[in-house]
Coordinates of C-alpha atoms in Angstrom, one line a residue:
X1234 CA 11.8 -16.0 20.1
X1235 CA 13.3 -19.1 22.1
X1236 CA 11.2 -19.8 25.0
X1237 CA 11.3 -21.8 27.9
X1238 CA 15.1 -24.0 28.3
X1239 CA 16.5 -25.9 25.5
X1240 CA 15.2 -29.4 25.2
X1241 CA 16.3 -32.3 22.7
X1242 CA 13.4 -35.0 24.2
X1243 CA 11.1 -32.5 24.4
X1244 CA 9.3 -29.5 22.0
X1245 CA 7.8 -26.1 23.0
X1246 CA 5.6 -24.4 21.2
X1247 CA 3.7 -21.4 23.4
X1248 CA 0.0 -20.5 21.9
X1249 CA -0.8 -16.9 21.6
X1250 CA -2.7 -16.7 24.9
X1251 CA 1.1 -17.8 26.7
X1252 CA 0.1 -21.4 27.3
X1253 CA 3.2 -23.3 26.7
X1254 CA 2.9 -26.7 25.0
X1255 CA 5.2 -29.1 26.3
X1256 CA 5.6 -32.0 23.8
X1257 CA 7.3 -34.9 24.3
X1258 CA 9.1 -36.1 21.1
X1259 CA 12.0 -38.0 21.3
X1260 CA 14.0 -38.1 18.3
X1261 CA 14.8 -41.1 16.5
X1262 CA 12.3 -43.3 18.5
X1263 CA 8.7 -44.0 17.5
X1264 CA 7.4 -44.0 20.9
X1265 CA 8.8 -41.9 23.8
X1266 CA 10.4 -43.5 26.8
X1267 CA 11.8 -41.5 30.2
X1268 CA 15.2 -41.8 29.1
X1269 CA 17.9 -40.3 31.0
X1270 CA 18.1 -37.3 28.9
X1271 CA 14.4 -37.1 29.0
X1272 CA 14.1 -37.0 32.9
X1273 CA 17.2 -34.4 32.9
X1274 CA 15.2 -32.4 30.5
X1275 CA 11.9 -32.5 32.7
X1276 CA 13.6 -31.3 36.1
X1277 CA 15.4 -28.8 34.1
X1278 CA 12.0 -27.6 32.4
X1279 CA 10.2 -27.8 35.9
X1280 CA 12.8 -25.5 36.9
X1281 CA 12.3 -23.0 34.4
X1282 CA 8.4 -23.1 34.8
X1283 CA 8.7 -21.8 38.1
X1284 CA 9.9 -18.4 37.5
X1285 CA 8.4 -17.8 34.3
X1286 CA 5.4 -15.9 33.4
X1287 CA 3.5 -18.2 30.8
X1288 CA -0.5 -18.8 31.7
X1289 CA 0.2 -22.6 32.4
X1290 CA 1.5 -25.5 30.5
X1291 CA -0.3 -28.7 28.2
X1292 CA 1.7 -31.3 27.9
X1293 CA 1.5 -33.7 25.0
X1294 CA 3.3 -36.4 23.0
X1295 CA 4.8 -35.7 19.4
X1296 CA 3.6 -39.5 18.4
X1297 CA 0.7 -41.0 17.0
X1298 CA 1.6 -44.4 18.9
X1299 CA 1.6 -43.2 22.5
X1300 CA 1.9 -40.8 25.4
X1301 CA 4.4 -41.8 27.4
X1302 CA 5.4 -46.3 27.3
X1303 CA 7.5 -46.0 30.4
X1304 CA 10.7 -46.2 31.3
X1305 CA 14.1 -47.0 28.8
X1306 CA 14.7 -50.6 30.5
X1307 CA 18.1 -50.8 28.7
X1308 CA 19.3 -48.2 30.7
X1309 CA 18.0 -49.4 33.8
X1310 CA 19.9 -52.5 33.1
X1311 CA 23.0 -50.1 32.5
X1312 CA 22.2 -48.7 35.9
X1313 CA 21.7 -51.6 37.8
X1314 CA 25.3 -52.9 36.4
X1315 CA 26.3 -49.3 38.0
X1316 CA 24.9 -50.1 41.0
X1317 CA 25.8 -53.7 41.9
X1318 CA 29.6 -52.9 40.7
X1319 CA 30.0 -50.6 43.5
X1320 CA 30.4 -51.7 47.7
X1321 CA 27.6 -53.0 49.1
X1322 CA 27.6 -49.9 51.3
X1323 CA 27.2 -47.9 49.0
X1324 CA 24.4 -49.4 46.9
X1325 CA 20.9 -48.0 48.1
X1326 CA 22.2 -44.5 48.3
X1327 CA 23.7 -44.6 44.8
X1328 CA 20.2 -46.6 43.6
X1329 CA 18.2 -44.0 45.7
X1330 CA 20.0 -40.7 43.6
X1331 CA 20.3 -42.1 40.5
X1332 CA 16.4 -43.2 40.3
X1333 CA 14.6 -40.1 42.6
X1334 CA 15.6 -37.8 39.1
X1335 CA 12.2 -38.6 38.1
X1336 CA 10.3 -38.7 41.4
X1337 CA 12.2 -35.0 42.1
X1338 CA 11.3 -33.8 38.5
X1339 CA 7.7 -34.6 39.1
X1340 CA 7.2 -33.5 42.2
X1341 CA 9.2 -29.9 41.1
X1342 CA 6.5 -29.6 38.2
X1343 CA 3.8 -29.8 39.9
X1344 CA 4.2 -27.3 42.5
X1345 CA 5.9 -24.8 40.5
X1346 CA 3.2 -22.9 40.7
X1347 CA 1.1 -23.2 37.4
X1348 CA -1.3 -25.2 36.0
X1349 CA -0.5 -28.3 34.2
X1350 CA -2.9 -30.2 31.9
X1351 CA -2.1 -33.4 30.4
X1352 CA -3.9 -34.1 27.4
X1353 CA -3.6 -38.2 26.7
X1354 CA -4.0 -40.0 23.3
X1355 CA -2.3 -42.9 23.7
X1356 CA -0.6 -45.5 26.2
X1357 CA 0.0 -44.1 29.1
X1358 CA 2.2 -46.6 30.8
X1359 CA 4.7 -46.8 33.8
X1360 CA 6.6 -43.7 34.0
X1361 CA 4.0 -41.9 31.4
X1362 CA 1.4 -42.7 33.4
X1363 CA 3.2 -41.2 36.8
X1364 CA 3.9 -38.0 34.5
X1365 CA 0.5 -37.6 34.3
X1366 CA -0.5 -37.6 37.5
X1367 CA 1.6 -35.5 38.5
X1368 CA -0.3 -32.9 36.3
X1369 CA -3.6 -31.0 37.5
X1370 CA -5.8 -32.1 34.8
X1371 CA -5.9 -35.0 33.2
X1372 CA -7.8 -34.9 29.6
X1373 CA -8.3 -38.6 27.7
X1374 CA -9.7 -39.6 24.3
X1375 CA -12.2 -41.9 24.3
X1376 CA -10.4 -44.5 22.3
X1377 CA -9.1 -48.2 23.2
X1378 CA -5.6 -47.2 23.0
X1379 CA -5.9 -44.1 25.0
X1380 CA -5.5 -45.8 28.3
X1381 CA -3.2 -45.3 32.0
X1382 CA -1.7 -47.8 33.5
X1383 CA 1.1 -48.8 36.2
X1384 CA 2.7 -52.4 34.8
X1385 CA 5.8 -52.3 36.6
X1386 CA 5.2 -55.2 38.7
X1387 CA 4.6 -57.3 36.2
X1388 CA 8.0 -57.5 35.6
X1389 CA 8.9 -57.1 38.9
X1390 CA 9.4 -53.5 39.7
X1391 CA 7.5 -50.8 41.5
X1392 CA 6.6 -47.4 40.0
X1393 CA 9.1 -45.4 41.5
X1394 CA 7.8 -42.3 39.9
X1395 CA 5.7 -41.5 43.2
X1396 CA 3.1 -43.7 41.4
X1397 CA 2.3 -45.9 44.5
X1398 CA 1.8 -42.6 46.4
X1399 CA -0.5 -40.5 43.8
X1400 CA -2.7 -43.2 42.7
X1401 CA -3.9 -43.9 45.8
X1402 CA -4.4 -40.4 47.1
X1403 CA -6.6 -40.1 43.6
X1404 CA -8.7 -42.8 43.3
X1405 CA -9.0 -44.4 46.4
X1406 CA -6.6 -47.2 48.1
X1407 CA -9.5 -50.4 47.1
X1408 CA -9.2 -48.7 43.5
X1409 CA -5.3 -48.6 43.3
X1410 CA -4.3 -52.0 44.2
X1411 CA -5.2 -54.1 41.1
X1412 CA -3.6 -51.2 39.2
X1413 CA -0.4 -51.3 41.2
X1414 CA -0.2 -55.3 42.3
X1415 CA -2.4 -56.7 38.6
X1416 CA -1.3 -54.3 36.0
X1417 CA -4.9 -53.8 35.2
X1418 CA -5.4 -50.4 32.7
X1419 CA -7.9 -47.5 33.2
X1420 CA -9.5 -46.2 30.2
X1421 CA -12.6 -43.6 28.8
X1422 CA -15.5 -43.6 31.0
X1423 CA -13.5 -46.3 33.6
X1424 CA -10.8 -43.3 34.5
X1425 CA -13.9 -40.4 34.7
X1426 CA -16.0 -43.0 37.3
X1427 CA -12.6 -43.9 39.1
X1428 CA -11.5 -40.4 39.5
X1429 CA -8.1 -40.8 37.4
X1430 CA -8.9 -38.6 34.5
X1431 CA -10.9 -35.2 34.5
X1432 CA -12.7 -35.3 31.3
X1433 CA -13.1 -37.6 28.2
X1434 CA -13.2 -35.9 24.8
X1435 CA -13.7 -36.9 21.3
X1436 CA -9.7 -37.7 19.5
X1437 CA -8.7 -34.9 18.3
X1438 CA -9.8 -32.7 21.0
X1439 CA -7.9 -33.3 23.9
X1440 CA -5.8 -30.5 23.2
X1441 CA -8.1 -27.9 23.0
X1442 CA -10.0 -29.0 26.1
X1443 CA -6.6 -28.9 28.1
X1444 CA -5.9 -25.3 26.9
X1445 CA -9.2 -24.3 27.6
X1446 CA -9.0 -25.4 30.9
X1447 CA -4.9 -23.6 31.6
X1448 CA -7.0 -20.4 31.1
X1449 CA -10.0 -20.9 33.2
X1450 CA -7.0 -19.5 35.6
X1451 CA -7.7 -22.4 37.8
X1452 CA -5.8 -23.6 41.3
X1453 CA -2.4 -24.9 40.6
X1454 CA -2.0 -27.2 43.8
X1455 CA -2.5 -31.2 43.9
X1456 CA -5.3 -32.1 46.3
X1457 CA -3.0 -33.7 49.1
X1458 CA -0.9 -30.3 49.2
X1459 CA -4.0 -28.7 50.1
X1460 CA -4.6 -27.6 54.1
X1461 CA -5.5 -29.9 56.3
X1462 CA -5.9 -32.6 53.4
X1463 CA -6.4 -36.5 54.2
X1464 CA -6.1 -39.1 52.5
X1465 CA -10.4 -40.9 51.9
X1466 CA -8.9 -44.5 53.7
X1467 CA -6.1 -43.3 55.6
X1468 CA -7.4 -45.5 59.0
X1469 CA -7.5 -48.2 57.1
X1470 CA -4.7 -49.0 55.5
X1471 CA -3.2 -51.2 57.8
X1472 CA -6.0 -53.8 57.8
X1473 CA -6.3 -53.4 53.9
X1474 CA -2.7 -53.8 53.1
X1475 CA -2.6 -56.8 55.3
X1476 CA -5.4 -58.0 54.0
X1477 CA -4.1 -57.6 50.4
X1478 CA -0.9 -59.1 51.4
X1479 CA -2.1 -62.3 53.3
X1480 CA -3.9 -62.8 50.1
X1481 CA -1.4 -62.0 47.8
X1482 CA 1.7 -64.5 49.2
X1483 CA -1.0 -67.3 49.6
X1484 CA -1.3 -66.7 45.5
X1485 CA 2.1 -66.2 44.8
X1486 CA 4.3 -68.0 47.5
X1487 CA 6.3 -65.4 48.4
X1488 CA 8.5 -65.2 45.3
X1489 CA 7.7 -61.7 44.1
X1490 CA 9.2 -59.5 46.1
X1491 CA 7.5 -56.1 43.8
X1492 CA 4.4 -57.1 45.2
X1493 CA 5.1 -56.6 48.8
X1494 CA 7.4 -53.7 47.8
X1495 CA 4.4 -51.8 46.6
X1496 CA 1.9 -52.8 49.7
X1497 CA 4.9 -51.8 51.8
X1498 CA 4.9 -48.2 49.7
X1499 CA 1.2 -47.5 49.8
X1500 CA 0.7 -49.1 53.7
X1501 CA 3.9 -46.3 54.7
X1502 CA 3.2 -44.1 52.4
X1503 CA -0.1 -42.9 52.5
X1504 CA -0.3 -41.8 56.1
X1505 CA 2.7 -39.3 55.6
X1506 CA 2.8 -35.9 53.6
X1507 CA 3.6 -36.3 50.5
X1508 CA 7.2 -35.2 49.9
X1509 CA 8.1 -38.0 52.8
X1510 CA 6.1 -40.1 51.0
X1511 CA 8.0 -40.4 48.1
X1512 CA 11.1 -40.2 49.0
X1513 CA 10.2 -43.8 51.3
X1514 CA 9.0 -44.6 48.0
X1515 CA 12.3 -44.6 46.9
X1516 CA 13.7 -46.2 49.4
X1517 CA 11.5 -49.1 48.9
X1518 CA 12.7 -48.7 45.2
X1519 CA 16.3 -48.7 45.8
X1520 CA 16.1 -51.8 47.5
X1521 CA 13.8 -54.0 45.2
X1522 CA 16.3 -52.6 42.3
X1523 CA 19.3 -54.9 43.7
X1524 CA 17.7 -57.8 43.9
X1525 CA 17.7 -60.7 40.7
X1526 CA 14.2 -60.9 40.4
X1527 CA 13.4 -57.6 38.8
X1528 CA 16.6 -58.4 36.3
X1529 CA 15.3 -61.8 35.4
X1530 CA 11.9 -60.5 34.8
X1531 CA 12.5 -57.9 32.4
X1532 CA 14.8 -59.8 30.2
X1533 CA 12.5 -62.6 30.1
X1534 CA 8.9 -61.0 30.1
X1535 CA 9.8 -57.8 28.6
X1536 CA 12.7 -58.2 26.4
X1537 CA 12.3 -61.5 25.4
X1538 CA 8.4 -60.7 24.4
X1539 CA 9.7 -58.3 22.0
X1540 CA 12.3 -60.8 20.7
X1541 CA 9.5 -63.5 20.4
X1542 CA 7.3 -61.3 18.4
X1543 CA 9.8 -59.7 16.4
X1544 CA 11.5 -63.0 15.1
X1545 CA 7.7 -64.7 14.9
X1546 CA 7.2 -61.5 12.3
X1547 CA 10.6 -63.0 10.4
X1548 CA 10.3 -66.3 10.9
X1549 CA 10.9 -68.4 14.3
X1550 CA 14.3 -70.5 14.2
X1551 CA 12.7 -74.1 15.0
X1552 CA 15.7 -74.3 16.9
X1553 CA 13.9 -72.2 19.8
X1554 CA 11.0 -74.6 20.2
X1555 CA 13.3 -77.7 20.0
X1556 CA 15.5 -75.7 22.9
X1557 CA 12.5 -75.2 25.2
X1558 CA 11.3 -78.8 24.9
X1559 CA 14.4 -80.6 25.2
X1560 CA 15.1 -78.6 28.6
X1561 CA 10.9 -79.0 29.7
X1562 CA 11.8 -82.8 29.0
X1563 CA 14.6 -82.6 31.5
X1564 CA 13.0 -80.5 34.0
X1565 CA 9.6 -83.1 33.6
X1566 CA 7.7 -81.2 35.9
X1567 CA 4.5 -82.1 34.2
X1568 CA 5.3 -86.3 34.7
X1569 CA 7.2 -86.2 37.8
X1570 CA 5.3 -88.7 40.0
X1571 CA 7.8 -88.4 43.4
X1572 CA 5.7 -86.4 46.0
X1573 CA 9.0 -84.4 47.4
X1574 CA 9.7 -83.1 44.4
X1575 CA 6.6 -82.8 43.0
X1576 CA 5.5 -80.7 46.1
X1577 CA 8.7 -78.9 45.8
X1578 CA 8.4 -77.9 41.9
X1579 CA 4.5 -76.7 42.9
X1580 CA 6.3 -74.8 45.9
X1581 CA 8.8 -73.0 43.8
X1582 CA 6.4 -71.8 41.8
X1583 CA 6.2 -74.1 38.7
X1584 CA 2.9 -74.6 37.3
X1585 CA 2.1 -78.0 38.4
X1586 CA -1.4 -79.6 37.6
X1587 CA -2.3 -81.1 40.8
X1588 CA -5.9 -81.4 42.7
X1589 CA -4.6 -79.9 45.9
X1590 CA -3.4 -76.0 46.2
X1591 CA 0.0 -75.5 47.7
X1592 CA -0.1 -74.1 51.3
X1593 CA 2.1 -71.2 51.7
X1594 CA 4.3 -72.4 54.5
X1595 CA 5.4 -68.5 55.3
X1596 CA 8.9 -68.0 53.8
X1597 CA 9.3 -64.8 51.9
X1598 CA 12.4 -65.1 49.5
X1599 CA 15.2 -63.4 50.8
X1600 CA 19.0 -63.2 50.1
X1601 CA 17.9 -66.5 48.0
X1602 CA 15.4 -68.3 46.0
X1603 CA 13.1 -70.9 48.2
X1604 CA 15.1 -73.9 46.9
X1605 CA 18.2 -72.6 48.3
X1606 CA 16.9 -71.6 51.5
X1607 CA 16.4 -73.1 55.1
X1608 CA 15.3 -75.6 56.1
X1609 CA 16.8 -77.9 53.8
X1610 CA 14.2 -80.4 52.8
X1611 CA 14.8 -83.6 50.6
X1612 CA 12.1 -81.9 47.9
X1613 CA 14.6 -79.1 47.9
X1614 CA 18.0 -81.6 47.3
X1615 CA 16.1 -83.2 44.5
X1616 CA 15.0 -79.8 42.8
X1617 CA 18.1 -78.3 42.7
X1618 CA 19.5 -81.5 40.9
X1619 CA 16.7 -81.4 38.7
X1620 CA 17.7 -77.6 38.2
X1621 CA 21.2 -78.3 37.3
X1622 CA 20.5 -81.0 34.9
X1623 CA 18.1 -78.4 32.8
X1624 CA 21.2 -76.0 33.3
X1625 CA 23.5 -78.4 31.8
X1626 CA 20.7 -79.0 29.0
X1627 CA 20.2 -75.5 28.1
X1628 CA 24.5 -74.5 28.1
X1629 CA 24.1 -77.1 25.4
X1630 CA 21.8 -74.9 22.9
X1631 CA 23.2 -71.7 23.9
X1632 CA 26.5 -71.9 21.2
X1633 CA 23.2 -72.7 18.5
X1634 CA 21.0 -69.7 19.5
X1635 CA 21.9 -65.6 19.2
X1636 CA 21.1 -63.2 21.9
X1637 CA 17.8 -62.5 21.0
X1638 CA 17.0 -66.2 20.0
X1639 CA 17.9 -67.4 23.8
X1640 CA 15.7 -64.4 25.5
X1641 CA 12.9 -65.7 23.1
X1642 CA 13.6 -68.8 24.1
X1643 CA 13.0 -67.8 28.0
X1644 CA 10.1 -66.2 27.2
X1645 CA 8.7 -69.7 25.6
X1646 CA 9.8 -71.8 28.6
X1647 CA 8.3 -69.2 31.3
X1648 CA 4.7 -68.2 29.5
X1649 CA 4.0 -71.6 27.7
X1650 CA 5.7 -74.8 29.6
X1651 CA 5.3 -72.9 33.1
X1652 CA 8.8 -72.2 34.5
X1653 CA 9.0 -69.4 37.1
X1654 CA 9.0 -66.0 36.0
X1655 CA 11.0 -65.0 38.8
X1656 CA 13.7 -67.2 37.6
X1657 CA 14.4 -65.5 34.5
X1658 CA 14.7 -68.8 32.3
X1659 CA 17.6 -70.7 31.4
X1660 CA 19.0 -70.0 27.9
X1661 CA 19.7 -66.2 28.3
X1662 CA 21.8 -66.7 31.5
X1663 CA 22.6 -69.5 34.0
X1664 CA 20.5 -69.6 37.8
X1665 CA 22.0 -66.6 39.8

C-alpha cells in the first residue's frame, strides 16, 4: 500500500506502529542537496502530513556520507541568472518567492501537527542543518562527522531557511553568532550542552531512539509557538548585535555584506513571532542574493575548492601555479613600498603584512566595491590601475586554462597569495 505523496528525492517507509520514515535519498547523487525538486517534494509532504493519521514522522538520510550538505549552488546560480535578467523592479519579489519554498516548507512541517524527530548521522550543513531544526527532536551520533552547522556566510550568503531565526531561539543569541557569522560546527556532547540536539546515541541507534521518542505521544509544537513564549535575550539584542557588528566591520572592513545581513536577521528577527520573523528573513535574503559578492564567493571558495582538490587528486596543470604568480607578481602587493597604495591594498581587504592594523574609516560597500567608491582618494586611482594591469595579466592565461582550471586558479590566488575573497579572483571572470 502506497502511503504518504509520491516523492522521487525522498523515500517512505511507515513502521508497523504508523511512524512514517521520511528518508532523504536523492537518486544519482552521493550526498543529498535541497534541490528544487527536493524542496517541492518537502512542502508537498508537509502538506500531506497534516491531514494524515500516521503517529509522527523520523526523518533520515539514505546515505552513508551525510544528512543533508546544503543547498544545490548550481541552481542557485541558475536562479540568480533568473533573477538579475528581469527589471530591477521586479527583482526582490521574484528572489523573495523563488527562495521562501524552503522557509514555507519548513515552517508547514513543523506545525502540521505531529511530531517530527530527526535522527542525524552525518553533515548536517546549511539547508540540512535548517531542516533539522525545524524538527522537534533532534537525535545525533556521537561521531566526528555527525555534526550541524550553518556555513553560508562563508561564502557570502545567509541561511535563508529560517536558520538565523531558529538557532537563536534554541540555543541562545551569545551561542548562535559564531555559528551564523564564523561557520563554527556543533557536534556530540557540544550540541546536548548548547541545547541544539536532544540526545546523543551510539551510530547505529539514532533511529531507534527517534522512533521511540514519535511514540512517547509527545507535544508536537516548537517552543517559540508556545503561549506567551519569549525569546532567553530578547532585551538585549540591540546592544549585542551592535556590539557584534562594531566588532565585526573593524575585522572585516565592511566588505561582507552576509555578515551584517545576518546581524540584521537575528537583531529584527528575534523580537517578532516567528512566521514574521522569517519571512523578514527573506527579505534580508532576497536582497544579499543580488548583490556580486555572494556570486564571486561561491565560485571561488566553493566551486573552485572542489576544482582544486579534484584536479590535485589527477594531477595539477603547472599551468595554474604559473597563472597565479605571474598575476600576484603584477598585483605586488606584498613589495609595494608606496604608502597610498599600500594603505589602499590593506583597505580593500588584501592581506598586507604591515605593523599597524587598518582603521575602519566607516564605509560599508554599497552599489560598489571600496575602490570604486567616494571619496576618490589617490590610493584608490593607483589600485584600480594596479587592478587592471592584473586583469590584463590574467585575460592572458585564460585561452591556456579550462573552466575548472581558472576557478582553481581563483581559489589559489584568494586562499594562498591573499586576494579578496569578495572579489571572486581574476581568471574565472573579469572585476564586475
Amino acid at each position: 500500500m502506497t502511503v504518504g505523496p509520491e516523492l522521487k528525492q525522498f523515500r517512505i517507509e511507515v513502521s508497523e506502529q504508523r511512524v512514517l520514515h521520511l528518508i532523504f535519498d536523492m537518486p544519482g547523487r552521493s550526498m543529498n542537496v535541497f534541490s528544487n525538486a527536493a524542496i517541492e517534494e518537502l512542502g508537498r509532504f508537509a502538506d500531506w502530513l497534516r491531514q494524515s493519521d500516521v503517529a509522527g514522522v523520523v526523518i533520515r538520510s539514505g546515505k552513508s556520507s551525510a544528512f543533508c550538505a546544503g543547498a544545490d549552488l548550481a541552481e542557485l546560480e541558475t536562479a540568480y541568472d533568473m533573477i538579475m535578467a528581469a527589471p530591477s523592479g521586479e527583482r526582490d519579489r521574484l528572489a523573495f518567492d523563488h527562495f521562501f519554498r524552503l522557509s514555507h516548507g519548513l515552517r508547514k512541517l513543523e506545525t502540521a501537527g505531529k511530531p517530527v524527530a530527526v535522527a542525524i548521522a552525518g553533515l548536517a550543513l546549511g539547508g540540512g542543518c535548517e531542516f533539522a531544526l525545524a524538527a522537534h527532536r533532534r537525535v545525533i551520533v556521537d561521531h566526528p562527522q555527525a555534526t550541524f552547522g550553518l556555513p553560508e556566510s562563508l561564502v557570502g550568503l545567509l541561511p535563508g531557511g529560517g536558520g538565523t531565526q531558529r538557532l537563536p531561539r534554541l540555543i541562545g543569541m551569545e551561542a548562535a553568532l559564531p555559528v551564523l557569522l564564523e561557520g563554527a560546527r556543533l557536534a556530540g556532547q557540544a550540541a546536548i550542552a548548547a541545547g541544539l540536539a536532544h540526545e546523543l546515541v551510539a551510530p547505529g541507534e539514532e533511529v531507534a531512539a527517534a522512533e521511540r521518542w514519535v511514540l512517547s505521544r509527545p507535544q508536537a509544537t516548537q517552543p517559540w509557538d508556545r503561549p506567551n513564549w519569549r525569546a532567553p535575550d530578547a532585551e538585549r539584542v540591540s546592544a549585542t548585535i551592535g556590539e557584534k557588528r562594531s566588532k565585526m566591520l573593524a575585522e572585516t572592513l565592511g566588505h561582507y555584506p552576509a555578515l551584517s545581513a545576518i546581524l540584521d536577521c537575528v537583531e529584527h528577527g528575534l523580537p517578532q513571532d516567528f512566521d514574521t520573523a522569517i519571512r523578514t528573513e527573506m527579505q534580508i535574503f532576497a536582497k544579499l542574493i543580488q548583490r556580486r559578492e555572494p556570486r564571486n564567493m561561491i565560485r571561488t571558495l566553493f566551486l573552485g575548492r572542489l576544482d582544486h582538490e579534484r584536479l590535485k587528486k589527477k594531477g595539477m596543470n603547472p599551468k595554474i601555479t604559473e597563472a597565479v604568480a605571474s598575476v600576484s607578481n603584477v598585483l605586488g602587493v606584498q613589495s609595494e613600498r608606496g604608502k597610498e597604495l599600500s594603505e589602499a591594498f590593506a583597505r580593500a581587504g588584501f592581506r598586507v603584512e604591515q605593523t599597524r592594523k587598518v582603521e575602519f574609516d566607516g564605509r560599508v560597500a554599497g552599489a560598489v566595491y571600496w575602490h570604486d567608491d567616494e571619496p576618490r582618494t589617490w590610493g584608490k586611482e593607483l589600485l584600480r590601475a594596479r587592478l587592471a594591469d592584473a586583469e590584463v595579466a590574467a585575460a592572458g592565461w585564460r585561452s591556456q586554462l579550462d573552466e575548472s582550471e581558472r576557478r582553481a586558479a581563483d581559489y589559489v590566488l584568494v586562499t594562498q597569495a591573499g586576494f579578496p575573497a569578495y572579489l571572486g579572483g581574476l581568471f574565472a571572470a573579469k572585476l564586475k
